[in-house]
Amino acid sequence: SLSITEPGELDLDLLQGWVSTLLNEKGADIFRMKGVLSIAMSQQKYVYQAVHMIFNGDFLEPWAKDEPRVSKLVFIGKNLDHKELTESFKACLAPPDFLERKKAALRFGVGAQVECKTGQGRSGWSRGAVVQLMYQDECMTPGQIAPYQVQLDDGGLIWAPEDTDELIRAV
């Protein structure tokens, strides 16, 4: 078995990509993995387990006020490279300015006129304007941050889950 303990908070997007890649590339060698993770922008612990390529996880109890935010992972398997796993996991840590970095990488600013894939109307696209960047609310998964909140021309208020042309594009 192999374990990793890492202080700090994780970027949920980077973590999801890491887990997906890890299970696709090394899933046959990972008999079991489990852990408790500290996700940036979430007050709850993310507890997960995986058996081979089946992954289950959920946000459970909140971190205690004075409890250090530390992620702990345990792997049971064969041909596991501790250094490689540790380094690739550390790449998921959110730097202190991670929200600013994500915001700087966005294609649209507040006020930009856009179309969002809503599935409504003949085209399936609805026009609107970006009203907020890096949006988060209580209806979202803890730690999830939407790149944009958009006020639609019809009055609706939605959020775009990803900054891709398949979901949001310039008018």
Tab-separated table of C-alpha atoms in Angstrom, residues 43-133:
chain	number	residue	atom	x	y	z
A	43	GLN	CA	-16.342	23.882	3.885
A	44	GLN	CA	-17.036	20.135	3.746
A	45	LYS	CA	-14.665	17.182	3.582
A	46	TYR	CA	-14.729	15.179	0.362
A	47	VAL	CA	-14.614	11.492	1.240
A	48	TYR	CA	-14.070	8.991	-1.565
A	49	GLN	CA	-13.242	5.404	-2.343
A	50	ALA	CA	-12.527	3.559	-5.553
A	51	VAL	CA	-12.296	-0.116	-6.385
A	52	HIS	CA	-10.455	-0.637	-9.659
A	53	MET	CA	-12.169	1.856	-11.986
A	54	ILE	CA	-15.349	2.437	-9.971
A	55	PHE	CA	-15.131	5.741	-8.098
A	56	ASN	CA	-17.560	6.984	-5.445
A	57	GLY	CA	-17.247	10.141	-3.417
A	58	ASP	CA	-19.340	12.653	-1.538
A	59	PHE	CA	-19.053	15.824	0.517
A	60	LEU	CA	-19.749	14.953	4.143
A	61	GLU	CA	-19.175	16.685	7.465
A	62	PRO	CA	-17.649	20.155	7.597
A	63	TRP	CA	-14.059	20.812	8.549
A	64	ALA	CA	-13.770	21.813	12.213
A	65	LYS	CA	-12.828	25.448	12.744
A	66	ASP	CA	-9.333	24.636	14.058
A	67	GLU	CA	-8.782	21.459	12.005
A	68	PRO	CA	-5.908	21.635	9.493
A	69	ARG	CA	-7.042	21.302	5.864
A	70	VAL	CA	-5.073	18.213	4.841
A	71	SER	CA	-5.800	15.673	2.105
A	72	LYS	CA	-5.067	12.025	2.868
A	73	LEU	CA	-5.079	9.293	0.209
A	74	VAL	CA	-4.347	5.593	0.461
A	75	PHE	CA	-3.701	3.314	-2.524
A	76	ILE	CA	-3.640	-0.481	-2.513
A	77	GLY	CA	-2.406	-2.057	-5.726
A	78	LYS	CA	0.585	-3.132	-7.754
A	79	ASN	CA	3.188	-1.243	-9.794
A	80	LEU	CA	2.376	2.014	-7.979
A	81	ASP	CA	5.047	4.721	-8.257
A	82	HIS	CA	4.936	6.747	-5.016
A	83	LYS	CA	6.925	9.672	-6.427
A	84	GLU	CA	4.838	9.894	-9.616
A	85	LEU	CA	1.528	9.645	-7.740
A	86	THR	CA	2.592	12.232	-5.162
A	87	GLU	CA	3.834	14.722	-7.766
A	88	SER	CA	0.774	14.358	-9.989
A	89	PHE	CA	-1.519	14.737	-6.966
A	90	LYS	CA	0.373	17.845	-5.761
A	91	ALA	CA	-0.300	19.396	-9.188
A	92	CYS	CA	-3.996	19.499	-8.152
A	93	LEU	CA	-3.322	21.851	-5.236
A	94	ALA	CA	-4.955	25.247	-5.607
A	95	PRO	CA	-2.425	28.087	-5.293
A	96	PRO	CA	-3.530	30.989	-3.056
A	97	ASP	CA	-4.439	33.053	-6.138
A	98	PHE	CA	-6.206	30.228	-7.997
A	99	LEU	CA	-9.510	32.146	-8.337
A	100	GLU	CA	-7.680	35.122	-9.849
A	101	ARG	CA	-5.844	32.805	-12.245
A	102	LYS	CA	-9.088	31.119	-13.313
A	103	LYS	CA	-10.746	34.504	-13.774
A	104	ALA	CA	-7.828	35.784	-15.878
A	105	ALA	CA	-8.122	32.748	-18.182
A	106	LEU	CA	-11.825	33.340	-18.976
A	107	ARG	CA	-12.806	34.411	-22.498
A	108	PHE	CA	-15.580	36.838	-21.495
A	109	GLY	CA	-15.837	39.640	-18.956
A	110	VAL	CA	-18.812	41.048	-17.081
A	111	GLY	CA	-21.166	42.717	-19.566
A	112	ALA	CA	-20.136	40.575	-22.540
A	113	GLN	CA	-23.008	39.643	-24.863
A	114	VAL	CA	-23.143	35.866	-25.208
A	115	GLU	CA	-25.296	32.938	-26.230
A	116	CYS	CA	-25.719	29.983	-23.895
A	117	LYS	CA	-26.728	26.443	-24.787
A	118	THR	CA	-30.053	26.151	-22.955
A	119	GLY	CA	-31.960	23.767	-25.212
A	120	GLN	CA	-34.715	26.386	-25.556
A	121	GLY	CA	-36.110	27.833	-28.757
A	122	ARG	CA	-35.447	26.637	-32.287
A	123	SER	CA	-31.676	26.893	-32.080
A	124	GLY	CA	-31.284	25.635	-28.516
A	125	TRP	CA	-29.272	28.784	-27.707
A	126	SER	CA	-30.398	31.762	-25.612
A	127	ARG	CA	-28.888	35.259	-25.679
A	128	GLY	CA	-27.813	37.119	-22.592
A	129	ALA	CA	-25.065	39.040	-20.838
A	130	VAL	CA	-22.411	37.894	-18.382
A	131	VAL	CA	-23.232	39.350	-14.953
A	132	GLN	CA	-20.696	37.568	-12.727
A	133	LEU	CA	-17.426	35.684	-13.061
